[in-house]
Coordinates of C-alpha atoms in Angstrom, one line a residue:
Chain A
M118 CA 4.7 -28.5 -22.4
P119 CA 1.0 -27.7 -23.3
A120 CA -0.1 -29.8 -20.4
L121 CA 2.1 -27.8 -18.1
L122 CA 0.7 -24.7 -19.5
A123 CA -2.8 -25.8 -18.6
D124 CA -1.7 -25.3 -15.0
P125 CA -2.7 -21.7 -14.0
V126 CA 0.0 -21.6 -11.2
V127 CA 2.7 -22.5 -13.8
V128 CA 1.5 -19.9 -16.3
G129 CA 1.2 -17.2 -13.5
A130 CA 4.6 -18.1 -12.2
L131 CA 6.0 -18.0 -15.7
M132 CA 4.6 -14.6 -16.5
F133 CA 5.6 -13.1 -13.2
A134 CA 9.2 -14.5 -13.6
L135 CA 9.3 -13.2 -17.1
V136 CA 8.4 -9.6 -16.2
L137 CA 10.9 -9.6 -13.4
V138 CA 13.7 -11.1 -15.5
L139 CA 13.0 -8.6 -18.3
M140 CA 13.1 -5.7 -15.8
V141 CA 16.2 -6.9 -14.1
I142 CA 18.1 -7.3 -17.3
G143 CA 17.4 -3.7 -18.1
L144 CA 14.3 -3.5 -20.3
P145 CA 12.3 -0.4 -19.5
V146 CA 9.6 -1.3 -17.1
A147 CA 6.8 -0.7 -19.7
F148 CA 8.5 -2.9 -22.3
A149 CA 9.2 -5.6 -19.7
F150 CA 5.3 -5.8 -19.3
L151 CA 4.7 -5.5 -23.1
G152 CA 7.2 -8.3 -23.9
A153 CA 5.8 -10.6 -21.1
N154 CA 2.3 -9.8 -22.4
L155 CA 3.2 -10.9 -25.9
I156 CA 4.8 -14.2 -24.8
G157 CA 2.1 -14.7 -22.2
A158 CA -0.7 -14.3 -24.9
V159 CA 0.9 -16.9 -27.1
L160 CA 1.4 -19.2 -24.1
V161 CA -2.1 -18.9 -22.7
M162 CA -4.2 -18.6 -25.9
G163 CA -1.7 -20.3 -28.2
A164 CA -1.9 -23.5 -26.3
N165 CA -5.4 -23.9 -27.8
G166 CA -4.2 -23.0 -31.3
H167 CA -5.4 -19.4 -31.2
G168 CA -2.0 -17.6 -31.0
L169 CA -2.7 -14.8 -33.4
A170 CA -6.2 -14.3 -32.1
G171 CA -4.7 -14.2 -28.5
L172 CA -2.2 -11.4 -29.7
L173 CA -4.9 -9.4 -31.3
Q174 CA -7.2 -9.7 -28.1
L175 CA -4.2 -8.7 -26.1
V176 CA -3.8 -5.5 -28.0
D177 CA -7.6 -4.9 -28.1
N178 CA -7.8 -5.3 -24.2
S179 CA -4.8 -3.1 -23.7
T180 CA -7.0 0.0 -24.4
N181 CA -9.5 -0.8 -21.7
L182 CA -7.8 0.5 -18.5
I183 CA -6.0 3.4 -20.2
T184 CA -9.3 4.8 -21.5
S185 CA -11.0 5.0 -18.2
F186 CA -12.2 8.4 -16.8
I187 CA -10.8 7.8 -13.3
L188 CA -7.2 7.9 -14.6
V189 CA -7.8 11.6 -15.8
A190 CA -6.9 12.6 -12.2
I191 CA -3.3 11.5 -12.6
P192 CA -2.2 13.9 -15.3
M193 CA -4.3 16.7 -13.7
F194 CA -2.5 16.3 -10.4
I195 CA 0.9 16.2 -12.2
V196 CA 0.1 19.4 -14.3
M197 CA -1.0 21.0 -11.0
G198 CA 2.3 20.4 -9.2
A199 CA 4.3 21.4 -12.3
L200 CA 2.5 24.6 -12.7
L201 CA 3.1 25.4 -9.0
F202 CA 6.8 24.9 -9.4
H203 CA 7.2 26.5 -12.7
T204 CA 5.2 29.6 -12.1
G205 CA 7.1 30.2 -8.8
L206 CA 3.9 29.9 -6.6
A207 CA 5.6 27.2 -4.6
N208 CA 8.6 29.4 -3.9
R209 CA 6.1 32.2 -2.6
V210 CA 4.4 29.8 -0.2
F211 CA 7.9 28.6 1.0
D212 CA 9.2 32.1 1.5
A213 CA 6.1 33.1 3.5
L214 CA 6.4 30.0 5.8
D215 CA 10.1 30.9 6.3
L216 CA 9.0 34.0 8.1
L217 CA 6.9 32.2 10.6
F218 CA 9.7 30.1 12.3
G219 CA 11.6 32.9 14.2
R220 CA 14.9 31.9 15.7
I221 CA 14.0 28.6 17.2
P222 CA 16.8 25.9 17.1
G223 CA 16.5 23.8 14.0
R224 CA 14.2 26.3 12.2
L225 CA 15.4 25.1 8.8
C226 CA 14.5 21.6 9.6
Y227 CA 11.0 22.6 10.7
L228 CA 10.7 24.9 7.7
T229 CA 11.5 21.8 5.6
L230 CA 8.9 19.8 7.2
A231 CA 6.2 22.5 7.0
G232 CA 7.0 23.4 3.5
G233 CA 7.2 19.7 2.4
T234 CA 3.8 19.1 4.0
A235 CA 2.3 22.1 2.3
F236 CA 3.8 21.0 -1.1
A237 CA 2.5 17.5 -0.5
A238 CA -1.0 19.0 -0.3
L239 CA -0.4 21.0 -3.4
S240 CA 1.5 18.5 -5.7
G241 CA 1.2 14.9 -6.6
S242 CA 5.0 14.2 -7.0
S243 CA 7.1 13.1 -4.0
V244 CA 10.4 13.1 -5.9
A245 CA 9.7 16.6 -7.3
N246 CA 9.0 17.7 -3.8
A247 CA 12.1 16.2 -2.3
A248 CA 14.2 17.7 -5.2
M249 CA 12.8 21.1 -4.7
L250 CA 13.3 21.1 -0.9
G251 CA 16.8 19.7 -1.4
S252 CA 17.8 22.4 -3.9
L253 CA 16.1 25.2 -1.8
L254 CA 17.0 24.3 1.8
G255 CA 19.9 21.9 1.5
P256 CA 22.5 24.6 0.7
E257 CA 21.1 27.0 3.3
M258 CA 21.3 24.2 6.1
Q259 CA 24.8 23.4 5.0
R260 CA 25.7 27.1 5.3
R261 CA 24.4 27.3 8.8
G262 CA 26.4 24.3 9.9
Y263 CA 23.5 21.8 10.3
A264 CA 24.6 18.1 10.9
P265 CA 24.3 16.1 7.6
R266 CA 21.5 13.8 9.1
L267 CA 19.4 16.9 9.9
I268 CA 19.8 18.1 6.5
L269 CA 19.1 14.9 4.6
G270 CA 16.6 13.2 7.0
P271 CA 13.8 15.7 7.0
I272 CA 13.9 16.2 3.2
M273 CA 13.7 12.5 2.7
G274 CA 11.0 12.0 5.1
V275 CA 8.8 14.8 4.2
G276 CA 9.4 14.2 0.4
G277 CA 7.5 11.0 0.6
L278 CA 4.4 12.5 2.1
A279 CA 3.2 13.5 -1.4
I280 CA 2.3 9.8 -1.9
I281 CA -0.1 9.8 1.1
I282 CA -1.5 13.3 1.3
P283 CA -3.9 14.1 -1.5
P284 CA -3.5 15.1 -4.4
S285 CA -1.6 11.8 -4.9
A286 CA -1.2 10.3 -8.4
L287 CA 0.0 7.1 -7.0
A288 CA -3.2 6.9 -4.9
V289 CA -5.2 7.3 -8.1
L290 CA -3.2 4.5 -9.7
L291 CA -3.6 2.3 -6.8
G292 CA -7.4 2.9 -6.6
S293 CA -7.9 2.2 -10.2
L294 CA -5.8 -1.0 -10.2
A295 CA -7.5 -2.2 -7.0
K296 CA -11.0 -1.0 -8.1
V297 CA -11.6 0.9 -4.9
D298 CA -13.3 4.3 -4.5
I299 CA -10.5 6.7 -5.5
G300 CA -12.1 9.7 -3.8
A301 CA -12.3 7.7 -0.5
L302 CA -8.7 6.5 -0.9
L303 CA -7.5 10.1 -1.5
I304 CA -9.3 11.5 1.5
A305 CA -8.2 8.4 3.7
G306 CA -4.6 9.5 3.4
I307 CA -5.0 12.9 5.0
L308 CA -5.0 12.1 8.7
P309 CA -2.2 9.3 8.6
G310 CA -0.2 11.8 6.3
L311 CA -0.6 14.6 8.9
L312 CA 0.2 12.2 11.6
L313 CA 3.4 11.3 9.9
A314 CA 4.4 15.0 9.5
V315 CA 3.8 15.4 13.2
L316 CA 6.0 12.4 14.0
Y317 CA 8.7 13.8 11.8
V318 CA 8.6 17.1 13.8
Y319 CA 9.1 15.0 16.9
V320 CA 11.9 13.2 15.5
V321 CA 13.7 16.5 14.7
W322 CA 12.8 17.9 18.0
I323 CA 14.3 14.9 19.9
D324 CA 17.4 15.0 17.8
I325 CA 18.1 18.7 18.4
R326 CA 17.3 18.4 22.0
R327 CA 19.9 15.7 22.5
N328 CA 22.4 17.4 20.2
P329 CA 22.0 21.1 20.2
D330 CA 25.1 21.5 18.2
A331 CA 23.6 19.6 15.3
A332 CA 21.5 22.6 14.4
P333 CA 23.2 25.8 15.5
I334 CA 21.0 28.7 16.4
Y335 CA 21.7 31.7 14.2
D336 CA 20.5 35.3 14.1
I337 CA 18.3 36.5 11.2
D338 CA 16.5 39.7 10.5
L339 CA 12.8 39.1 10.7
P340 CA 10.1 41.8 9.8
P341 CA 7.5 42.6 12.6
W342 CA 4.7 40.2 13.1
P343 CA 2.1 42.2 11.1
V344 CA 4.4 42.0 8.0
R345 CA 4.9 38.3 8.5
L346 CA 1.3 37.5 8.9
K347 CA 0.4 39.6 5.9
A348 CA 3.0 37.6 3.8
V349 CA 1.3 34.4 5.0
A350 CA -2.2 35.8 4.2
V351 CA -1.1 36.9 0.8
N352 CA 1.0 33.9 -0.4
V353 CA -0.2 30.9 1.6
L354 CA -3.8 31.2 2.3
P355 CA -5.0 31.6 -1.3
M356 CA -3.5 28.2 -1.9
G357 CA -6.4 26.9 0.1
L358 CA -8.4 27.4 -3.1
V359 CA -6.3 24.6 -4.7
V360 CA -6.6 22.4 -1.6
F361 CA -10.4 23.1 -1.6
C362 CA -10.8 22.2 -5.2
V363 CA -8.9 18.9 -4.8
V364 CA -10.1 17.8 -1.4
G365 CA -13.1 19.9 -0.5
L366 CA -15.1 19.3 -3.7
I367 CA -14.5 15.5 -3.4
I368 CA -15.8 15.6 0.4
L369 CA -18.7 17.8 -0.6
G370 CA -19.7 15.5 -3.4
V371 CA -19.6 18.3 -6.0
A372 CA -17.0 16.7 -8.4
T373 CA -15.5 13.3 -8.9
P374 CA -11.8 13.0 -8.2
S375 CA -10.9 13.4 -11.9
E376 CA -13.1 16.6 -12.1
S377 CA -11.7 18.0 -8.8
A378 CA -8.2 17.4 -10.2
A379 CA -8.8 19.4 -13.4
L380 CA -10.4 22.2 -11.3
G381 CA -7.3 22.1 -9.0
A382 CA -5.1 22.6 -12.1
A383 CA -7.3 25.4 -13.3
A384 CA -7.1 27.0 -9.9
V385 CA -3.3 27.0 -10.1
V386 CA -3.6 28.7 -13.5
V387 CA -6.1 31.4 -12.0
L388 CA -3.7 32.0 -8.9
A389 CA -0.7 32.3 -11.1
A390 CA -2.5 34.8 -13.2
C391 CA -3.7 36.8 -10.1
Y392 CA 0.0 36.9 -8.9
R393 CA 1.1 37.9 -12.4
R394 CA 3.3 34.8 -12.6
L395 CA 1.7 33.2 -15.6
S396 CA 3.8 33.3 -18.7
W397 CA 4.0 31.4 -21.9
A398 CA 7.4 30.1 -20.7
S399 CA 6.1 28.8 -17.4
I400 CA 3.1 27.2 -19.0
T401 CA 5.1 25.4 -21.6
A402 CA 7.7 24.2 -19.2
A403 CA 5.0 23.0 -16.9
F404 CA 3.3 21.0 -19.7
A405 CA 6.5 19.7 -21.1
S406 CA 7.6 18.3 -17.7
S407 CA 3.9 17.0 -17.2
V408 CA 4.0 15.2 -20.6
S409 CA 7.3 13.6 -19.7
V410 CA 6.2 12.3 -16.2
T411 CA 2.6 11.4 -17.1
G412 CA 3.6 9.9 -20.4
M413 CA 6.2 7.6 -18.7
L414 CA 3.6 6.5 -16.2
F415 CA 0.8 6.0 -18.7
V416 CA 2.9 3.9 -21.0
I417 CA 3.5 1.6 -18.0
I418 CA -0.2 1.6 -17.2
F419 CA -1.1 0.7 -20.7
A420 CA 1.5 -2.1 -20.7
S421 CA 0.5 -3.5 -17.4
A422 CA -3.3 -3.6 -17.9
A423 CA -3.1 -6.7 -20.2
F424 CA -0.8 -8.3 -17.8
S425 CA -3.4 -8.4 -15.0
Q426 CA -6.0 -9.5 -17.5
L427 CA -3.8 -12.4 -18.8
L428 CA -3.1 -13.5 -15.2
A429 CA -6.9 -13.4 -14.5
F430 CA -7.6 -15.4 -17.8
S431 CA -5.1 -18.0 -17.1
G432 CA -6.7 -18.6 -13.7
A433 CA -3.4 -17.9 -11.8
S434 CA -4.8 -14.9 -9.9
S435 CA -7.7 -16.9 -8.5
V436 CA -5.6 -19.9 -7.7
V437 CA -3.1 -17.7 -5.7
V438 CA -5.9 -15.8 -4.0
Q439 CA -7.7 -19.0 -3.0
A440 CA -4.3 -20.6 -1.7
A441 CA -3.5 -17.4 0.3
V442 CA -7.0 -17.2 1.8
G443 CA -6.9 -20.9 2.6
W444 CA -3.5 -20.9 4.1
D445 CA -3.7 -21.9 7.8
A446 CA -2.5 -18.6 9.3
G447 CA -4.1 -15.7 11.1
A448 CA -5.3 -12.7 9.1
T449 CA -2.8 -10.4 10.9
T450 CA 0.0 -12.8 10.0
K451 CA -1.0 -12.7 6.3
F452 CA -1.4 -8.9 6.5
L453 CA 2.2 -8.5 8.0
L454 CA 3.5 -10.9 5.3
V455 CA 2.0 -8.8 2.6
V456 CA 3.5 -5.6 4.0
A457 CA 6.9 -7.4 4.3
V458 CA 6.7 -8.4 0.7
L459 CA 5.8 -4.9 -0.4
L460 CA 8.8 -3.6 1.5
A461 CA 11.1 -6.3 0.1
L462 CA 10.1 -5.4 -3.4
G463 CA 10.6 -1.8 -2.6
M464 CA 14.3 -2.5 -2.0
F465 CA 14.7 -3.3 -5.7
L466 CA 11.7 -1.9 -7.7
D467 CA 10.0 1.4 -8.1
Q468 CA 6.6 2.1 -6.7
I469 CA 4.6 1.9 -10.0
S470 CA 6.1 -1.5 -10.9
I471 CA 5.4 -2.8 -7.4
L472 CA 1.8 -1.8 -7.5
L473 CA 1.3 -3.2 -11.1
I474 CA 2.8 -6.5 -10.0
T475 CA 1.2 -7.1 -6.6
V476 CA -2.1 -5.3 -6.6
P477 CA -4.0 -7.9 -8.8
F478 CA -3.0 -10.5 -6.1
I479 CA -2.9 -8.8 -2.7
F480 CA -6.1 -6.7 -2.8
P481 CA -8.4 -9.7 -3.5
V482 CA -6.7 -11.6 -0.8
M483 CA -7.1 -8.7 1.7
K484 CA -10.6 -8.3 0.8
A485 CA -11.3 -12.0 1.2
L486 CA -9.7 -11.8 4.6
G487 CA -12.1 -9.0 5.6
F488 CA -9.7 -6.1 5.6
D489 CA -11.2 -2.7 4.5
P490 CA -9.7 -2.0 1.1
I491 CA -9.5 1.8 1.7
W492 CA -7.7 1.2 5.0
F493 CA -5.4 -1.4 3.3
G494 CA -4.8 1.0 0.4
V495 CA -3.5 3.6 2.9
V496 CA -1.2 1.0 4.3
V497 CA 0.1 0.2 0.8
M498 CA 0.7 3.9 0.3
I499 CA 2.7 4.2 3.4
A500 CA 4.7 1.0 2.3
M501 CA 5.4 2.8 -1.1
E502 CA 6.6 5.8 0.8
M503 CA 9.0 3.7 2.7
S504 CA 10.2 1.9 -0.5
L505 CA 11.5 5.4 -1.5
L506 CA 13.8 5.2 1.5
T507 CA 14.8 1.5 1.6
P508 CA 18.3 0.6 0.5
P509 CA 19.9 -0.5 -1.8
F510 CA 17.7 1.2 -4.5
G511 CA 15.4 3.7 -2.8
L512 CA 14.9 6.6 -5.2
L513 CA 15.0 9.4 -2.5
L514 CA 18.3 7.9 -1.2
F515 CA 20.0 8.3 -4.5
L516 CA 18.4 11.8 -5.0
M517 CA 19.7 12.9 -1.6
L518 CA 23.1 11.3 -2.2
G519 CA 23.4 13.4 -5.4
V520 CA 22.3 16.5 -3.6
A521 CA 24.8 15.9 -0.8
R522 CA 27.8 15.2 -3.1
A523 CA 27.1 18.2 -5.2
S524 CA 27.9 20.4 -2.1
P525 CA 31.6 21.1 -1.0
Q526 CA 30.7 20.6 2.8
L527 CA 29.1 17.2 2.3
A528 CA 31.1 15.8 -0.6
G529 CA 32.2 13.0 1.5
T530 CA 28.7 11.7 2.2
T531 CA 28.3 8.0 1.7
M532 CA 25.2 6.0 1.0
T533 CA 25.4 4.6 4.5
D534 CA 25.2 8.2 5.9
V535 CA 22.2 8.8 3.8
V536 CA 20.5 5.5 4.9
K537 CA 21.3 6.3 8.6
A538 CA 19.6 9.6 8.1
A539 CA 16.5 8.0 6.8
V540 CA 16.1 5.3 9.5
P541 CA 14.2 7.5 12.1
Y542 CA 11.7 8.4 9.3
L543 CA 11.2 4.7 8.2
I544 CA 10.5 3.9 11.9
C545 CA 7.8 6.7 11.9
N546 CA 6.2 5.0 8.9
M547 CA 6.3 1.7 10.6
A548 CA 4.7 3.2 13.8
V549 CA 1.9 4.7 11.7
I550 CA 1.2 1.3 10.1
G551 CA 1.0 0.0 13.7
I552 CA -1.3 2.8 14.8
L553 CA -3.5 2.1 11.7
M554 CA -3.7 -1.6 12.8
L555 CA -4.7 -0.6 16.4
W556 CA -7.0 2.3 15.3
P557 CA -8.2 1.9 11.7
G558 CA -10.4 4.8 12.1
L559 CA -7.4 7.0 11.5
A560 CA -7.8 6.1 7.9
T561 CA -11.5 5.2 7.5
W562 CA -13.1 8.0 9.5
L563 CA -12.8 10.8 7.0
P564 CA -14.1 8.7 4.0
K565 CA -17.0 7.6 6.1
L566 CA -17.8 11.2 6.8
M567 CA -17.7 11.9 3.1
K568 CA -20.5 9.3 2.5
Chain B
M94 CA 28.1 14.7 -61.6
A95 CA 28.7 12.2 -58.7
T96 CA 29.1 15.2 -56.4
T97 CA 25.7 16.6 -57.5
V98 CA 24.0 13.3 -57.0
A99 CA 25.6 12.8 -53.6
A100 CA 24.6 16.4 -52.7
A101 CA 21.0 15.7 -53.8
G102 CA 20.9 12.4 -51.9
W103 CA 22.2 14.3 -48.8
D104 CA 19.5 17.0 -49.2
V105 CA 16.7 14.3 -49.4
M106 CA 18.2 12.6 -46.3
T107 CA 18.4 15.8 -44.5
F108 CA 14.8 16.7 -45.5
F109 CA 13.5 13.3 -44.2
N110 CA 15.5 13.6 -41.0
R111 CA 14.1 17.0 -40.4
L112 CA 10.7 15.8 -41.2
Y113 CA 11.0 12.8 -38.9
D114 CA 12.2 15.0 -36.1
A115 CA 9.4 17.3 -36.6
V116 CA 7.0 14.4 -36.3
I117 CA 8.3 13.3 -33.1
R118 CA 8.5 16.8 -31.7
G119 CA 4.9 17.4 -33.0
L120 CA 3.6 14.4 -31.3
S121 CA 5.1 15.5 -27.9
A122 CA 3.5 18.9 -28.5
L123 CA 0.2 17.2 -29.3
A124 CA 0.4 15.3 -26.1
G125 CA 0.9 18.6 -24.2
G126 CA -2.1 20.2 -26.1
I127 CA -4.3 17.2 -25.2
L128 CA -3.5 17.7 -21.4
A129 CA -4.5 21.3 -21.8
A130 CA -7.7 20.6 -23.7
M131 CA -8.7 17.8 -21.1
I132 CA -8.5 20.4 -18.3
L133 CA -10.5 22.9 -20.3
V134 CA -13.2 20.4 -21.3
I135 CA -13.7 19.1 -17.8
V136 CA -13.7 22.5 -16.2
V137 CA -16.4 23.6 -18.7
D138 CA -18.4 20.5 -18.1
V139 CA -18.4 20.9 -14.2
A140 CA -19.2 24.5 -14.6
A141 CA -22.1 23.9 -17.0
R142 CA -23.5 21.1 -14.7
N143 CA -23.4 23.3 -11.6
L144 CA -24.7 26.3 -13.4
G145 CA -27.8 24.4 -14.4
F146 CA -26.9 23.9 -18.1
V147 CA -26.9 20.3 -19.6
P148 CA -23.2 19.4 -20.0
P149 CA -22.1 18.0 -23.3
A150 CA -22.6 14.2 -23.4
A151 CA -19.3 13.8 -25.3
T152 CA -17.1 14.9 -22.4
V153 CA -16.4 11.7 -20.8
A154 CA -16.0 9.7 -24.0
L155 CA -13.7 12.3 -25.6
T156 CA -11.6 12.5 -22.3
E157 CA -11.2 8.8 -22.1
Y158 CA -10.0 8.6 -25.7
A159 CA -7.8 11.6 -25.1
L160 CA -5.9 9.6 -22.5
L161 CA -5.0 7.0 -25.0
Y162 CA -4.0 9.6 -27.6
F163 CA -1.9 11.4 -25.0
T164 CA -0.2 8.3 -24.1
M165 CA 0.7 7.3 -27.6
A166 CA 1.6 10.8 -28.7
A167 CA 4.0 11.1 -25.6
A168 CA 5.6 7.6 -26.1
P169 CA 8.0 8.3 -29.1
G170 CA 9.3 11.7 -27.6
L171 CA 9.7 9.9 -24.2
T172 CA 11.8 7.2 -25.9
R173 CA 14.0 9.8 -27.6
A174 CA 14.4 11.6 -24.2
K175 CA 15.3 8.3 -22.5
G176 CA 12.4 8.9 -20.1
H177 CA 11.3 5.4 -19.7
V178 CA 11.8 3.9 -16.2
T179 CA 14.5 1.3 -16.1
V180 CA 15.6 -0.9 -13.3
R181 CA 19.4 -0.7 -13.5
V182 CA 20.3 -3.4 -11.0
I183 CA 22.6 -5.2 -13.5
L184 CA 23.2 -2.5 -16.1
D185 CA 25.0 -0.2 -13.7
R186 CA 27.3 -3.1 -12.7
L187 CA 28.5 -3.8 -16.2
V188 CA 31.7 -2.5 -17.6
P189 CA 31.1 0.3 -20.3
A190 CA 31.8 -2.0 -23.3
S191 CA 29.3 -4.8 -22.0
R192 CA 26.7 -2.0 -21.1
A193 CA 26.9 -0.8 -24.6
V194 CA 26.3 -4.2 -26.0
A195 CA 23.4 -4.8 -23.5
G196 CA 22.0 -1.4 -24.4
R197 CA 22.0 -2.3 -28.2
M198 CA 20.4 -5.6 -27.5
I199 CA 17.6 -4.0 -25.3
A200 CA 17.0 -1.5 -27.9
V201 CA 16.5 -4.3 -30.5
I202 CA 14.1 -6.1 -28.2
C203 CA 12.2 -2.8 -27.5
A204 CA 12.0 -1.9 -31.2
S205 CA 10.8 -5.5 -32.1
I206 CA 8.1 -5.3 -29.3
C207 CA 6.9 -1.9 -30.6
L208 CA 6.8 -2.9 -34.3
V209 CA 5.0 -6.2 -33.5
L210 CA 2.4 -4.2 -31.6
A211 CA 2.1 -1.6 -34.3
C212 CA 1.4 -4.4 -36.8
L213 CA -1.2 -6.1 -34.5
A214 CA -2.9 -2.6 -34.0
A215 CA -2.9 -2.0 -37.7
V216 CA -4.7 -5.3 -38.2
L217 CA -7.4 -4.4 -35.6
L218 CA -7.6 -0.9 -37.2
A219 CA -8.3 -2.4 -40.6
E220 CA -10.8 -4.9 -39.2
S221 CA -12.7 -2.1 -37.3
V222 CA -12.8 0.1 -40.5
L223 CA -14.1 -2.8 -42.6
L224 CA -16.7 -3.9 -40.0
A225 CA -17.6 -0.2 -39.2
D226 CA -17.5 -1.1 -35.5
V227 CA -18.7 1.3 -32.9
E228 CA -17.6 1.7 -29.3
P229 CA -20.5 2.4 -27.1
R230 CA -19.4 5.1 -24.4
S231 CA -21.1 8.3 -23.2
I232 CA -21.4 8.8 -27.1
D233 CA -20.8 6.2 -29.8
L234 CA -17.4 6.5 -31.4
P235 CA -15.9 4.6 -34.2
R236 CA -13.9 1.8 -32.9
W237 CA -10.9 2.3 -35.3
L238 CA -10.3 5.6 -33.3
L239 CA -8.9 3.3 -30.5
F240 CA -6.3 1.6 -32.7
L241 CA -5.1 4.5 -34.7
P242 CA -2.9 6.0 -31.9
L243 CA -1.5 2.6 -31.2
V244 CA -0.2 2.1 -34.8
V245 CA 1.3 5.6 -34.8
G246 CA 2.7 5.5 -31.2
F247 CA 4.2 2.1 -31.4
F248 CA 5.5 2.6 -34.9
F249 CA 7.4 5.8 -34.0
S250 CA 8.6 4.4 -30.6
G251 CA 10.0 1.4 -32.5
T252 CA 11.8 3.7 -35.0
E253 CA 13.1 5.8 -32.1
F254 CA 14.8 2.6 -30.6
L255 CA 16.2 1.7 -34.1
R256 CA 17.4 5.3 -34.4
F257 CA 19.5 4.8 -31.2
I258 CA 21.1 1.6 -32.6
A259 CA 21.7 3.5 -35.9
I260 CA 23.5 6.5 -34.2
G261 CA 25.3 4.2 -31.8
E262 CA 23.7 5.8 -28.7
D263 CA 22.6 4.1 -25.4
A264 CA 18.8 4.0 -25.5
L265 CA 18.3 3.8 -21.8
G266 CA 18.2 6.7 -19.3
Q267 CA 19.2 6.8 -15.8
A268 CA 16.3 5.8 -13.6
D269 CA 17.4 7.7 -10.6
T270 CA 17.4 11.0 -12.6
V271 CA 13.9 10.6 -13.9
E272 CA 11.3 12.7 -12.1
R273 CA 8.7 10.4 -11.0
I274 CA 5.6 10.1 -8.8

């Protein structure tokens, strides 16, 4: 047994299998990592008779990643989104955008896409975005007789944009795990994210053009244009301050991503105070939900940090990376294989777990193959967005199934219906990955401008 | 007489239950306070820097430590609220009786992991105090400050898992209802 444990591949495979088994049998993700770490430390260091020392070293090292300043951006982004939702500022943006769309066919679908893209630029949580859009617009679309696929699809599609368009908490996590420039990674997501939003609009437009009955036109009372423009100027334009704090300050080099995230959260507080929407109740609700979401994420990050270190210490990471680089296949084939693995894992695991398990392996391989890590990071984020929509366990699929079944008109919705509604949006994501392969500048141009 | 002793015992139990609940709630509130403090400290630091003042050297080190304190303060409350992400591929396919047994076994495993980690952190804490270790960051901080939150956070997370077993409640939340990134 000890001889076998001297083989880094065996140790790596054992630890990898252990985490997956513990997760699948139902241990919370964080505890699956912690359990695997304890066993891994005894195996890796205990083989030399230093079991207790190995365990103490494990706990000591666990504090390294979690106490790094770059991770500060994650709670700040989450607080920012929570404050926007709980103070009602998000609803004001939404109501103002509602006035812009007039009586065009499928106006509620376009409103979903515009509102979802705006929220993606103001909040770091894709599920919170989808949940909000689902609860705000879902019932209205049902009342207006929209086809189920036009109700579910746009919400699922645009909900995931928060992963790509900054502020993105997942991008910060990815950047810190992959040791790439987080500011550049955040900025790199802007153009691909906006392109995705445009493609989603195209999907809706094509669908409504082919099936006009799927989104019946209805009459609404709209105020005159000056009133509508004033509503946008009062409720939407000031949100530019938040976007400027998060994106603008990074591009200008005035603040680091963590600092800009804190300034973004402070900007939301200032705006809420200006709109007289700041109350003790809204602040405590926002911080309570932020503690829950960030705490869940940070316990996992804490648990996973030592996992990567143990893999590196055992030598498994470098053996896998060398084997993958040395494998006799083209770089593009290897890239596509990595994307396929990410998508396959996305069918069963959540985004955080996928990143924690795969990043220690795939980023060194991709770097060694000559791929730009920022560009590849954007591809990984798109793959993570897709994993929200891939059956059987895509999180947004379940969320929308819940939203649909809660309504009398859509009570008979099945998971198959939800998956079918998501397919066009998954194809858009795949198309953007293809465009990124043909034109990497879509992701790398803005970060280069920043430098 | 027996009734009086039982009542006194009950009162002591009630007092400790309430105290324990207050500790878990207090730790969650502390986590929220740490988040708010981090925003404030960073905004002051950036403002000072850009207004030509010298920002306090402690900001980065304190914020880094604050992340660890936040995580460990949030962990016990998160366990109580069943907020940990769980992959329910198998759990959701079990019949209720089997799921209850699996839930208890998982709670025992999680509690064991937490308590082992709390003990290991306590050893490191004692070592650091005895050796007067210092952690060099933007300012030097005593190293035991790194291990104190681990002892507290893992100990109370462990007791929260044990509490679920004691009251016969499923310790696991529904992954698809958890608001996530």
